[in-house]
Amino acid sequence: MDPLFKGAARRLDDMDLPKLGARIGVGEDEMHAFLDVETSGHGFDALGRPVILFEPHVFYRNLSGAKRARAVAAGLAYSKWGEKPYPRDGYPRLKAACAIDETAALKSASWGLGQVLGENHAAAGFATVQAMVEAMMADEEAQLEAAINFIKTNKLNDNLRNHDWAGFAKGYNGAGYRKNAYDTRLAEAYRKWSRIKDTPWPSAGPVSSAVVPAAPPEPAKPIPVPQATATPASSAPPSPAARPGLWAALIATILKFSAILKLFGRK
């Protein structure tokens, strides 16, 4: 694991929110409200590291024996949530915790846009917490996708879609959600974003896994061509047209034949 926790740090683009929201049947307004409450809409800090919240009580439960005693002595672990205020920058604590036990430390921080706790890496779609953190360092889209996977795994998509803010906040943030007013903050953020025009997204309807073939295009309509009016057929065969000079030639032949007859008649 990179001790600086710095990767490509790519930001969301305009289509990521509606695209990922469509996977759980919610719109851009619900996604914006969720992100506003979790991380104020930013997945990376000023140094390009994933936004984190290191949780000492989670570190405590992921340790035992000498490692736990060492973490408690260093002020990095305690048994109950809220015993001490969290520092503004959680990375010094996280790095000190990694020196004791890297896996336990990474599991004890909430990561990125959705603030997915490292303990929940499997529900977020990752085989190991290290794989999840690597993805969080690379891309805000991966951060948001991890949150979407967690929401689906824990069946919270109905709560978010139906604007059951208390039910969603309890499932996503735990039973202590009221202390941070997660539900009322979600409702207020949703009201704000519902007054802002959404990014157009073509996948507004329900998604089907079946492949529906496209309808064939209609054949082009023939262009009408004016037709000449047909002449009714006559029952008699048509007479051939006379050729010029035909009658004159016929008369000349008759006259010649008549002259020959007269010549023979004199003998």
mmCIF file of N, CA, C and O in Angstrom, residues 256-267:
data_model
loop_
_atom_site.group_PDB
_atom_site.id
_atom_site.type_symbol
_atom_site.label_atom_id
_atom_site.label_comp_id
_atom_site.label_asym_id
_atom_site.label_seq_id
_atom_site.Cartn_x
_atom_site.Cartn_y
_atom_site.Cartn_z
ATOM 1 N N LYS A 256 -47.939 -0.428 -117.921
ATOM 2 C CA LYS A 256 -46.897 -1.152 -118.668
ATOM 3 C C LYS A 256 -47.422 -2.500 -119.138
ATOM 4 O O LYS A 256 -47.201 -2.934 -120.275
ATOM 5 N N PHE A 257 -48.180 -3.189 -118.260
ATOM 6 C CA PHE A 257 -48.721 -4.502 -118.601
ATOM 7 C C PHE A 257 -49.745 -4.377 -119.727
ATOM 8 O O PHE A 257 -49.802 -5.197 -120.641
ATOM 9 N N SER A 258 -50.531 -3.314 -119.687
ATOM 10 C CA SER A 258 -51.541 -3.092 -120.724
ATOM 11 C C SER A 258 -50.875 -2.837 -122.081
ATOM 12 O O SER A 258 -51.345 -3.310 -123.124
ATOM 13 N N ALA A 259 -49.765 -2.125 -122.086
ATOM 14 C CA ALA A 259 -49.041 -1.845 -123.338
ATOM 15 C C ALA A 259 -48.501 -3.111 -123.943
ATOM 16 O O ALA A 259 -48.481 -3.317 -125.187
ATOM 17 N N ILE A 260 -48.028 -4.015 -123.122
ATOM 18 C CA ILE A 260 -47.486 -5.296 -123.618
ATOM 19 C C ILE A 260 -48.605 -6.105 -124.285
ATOM 20 O O ILE A 260 -48.401 -6.729 -125.356
ATOM 21 N N LEU A 261 -49.783 -6.112 -123.662
ATOM 22 C CA LEU A 261 -50.904 -6.865 -124.244
ATOM 23 C C LEU A 261 -51.290 -6.312 -125.614
ATOM 24 O O LEU A 261 -51.614 -7.051 -126.551
ATOM 25 N N LYS A 262 -51.290 -4.994 -125.753
ATOM 26 C CA LYS A 262 -51.628 -4.398 -127.014
ATOM 27 C C LYS A 262 -50.597 -4.771 -128.093
ATOM 28 O O LYS A 262 -50.919 -4.972 -129.277
ATOM 29 N N LEU A 263 -49.332 -4.846 -127.740
ATOM 30 C CA LEU A 263 -48.270 -5.178 -128.677
ATOM 31 C C LEU A 263 -48.471 -6.588 -129.217
ATOM 32 O O LEU A 263 -48.335 -6.850 -130.401
ATOM 33 N N PHE A 264 -48.792 -7.513 -128.377
ATOM 34 C CA PHE A 264 -49.009 -8.918 -128.785
ATOM 35 C C PHE A 264 -50.309 -9.027 -129.613
ATOM 36 O O PHE A 264 -50.436 -9.876 -130.482
ATOM 37 N N GLY A 265 -51.228 -8.117 -129.344
ATOM 38 C CA GLY A 265 -52.504 -8.195 -130.082
ATOM 39 C C GLY A 265 -52.361 -7.778 -131.530
ATOM 40 O O GLY A 265 -53.133 -8.181 -132.399
ATOM 41 N N ARG A 266 -51.317 -7.031 -131.932
ATOM 42 C CA ARG A 266 -51.112 -6.597 -133.316
ATOM 43 C C ARG A 266 -50.553 -7.711 -134.188
ATOM 44 O O ARG A 266 -50.560 -7.611 -135.403
ATOM 45 N N LYS A 267 -49.911 -8.658 -133.633
ATOM 46 C CA LYS A 267 -49.295 -9.744 -134.403
ATOM 47 C C LYS A 267 -50.342 -10.711 -134.924
ATOM 48 O O LYS A 267 -51.311 -10.989 -134.247
#
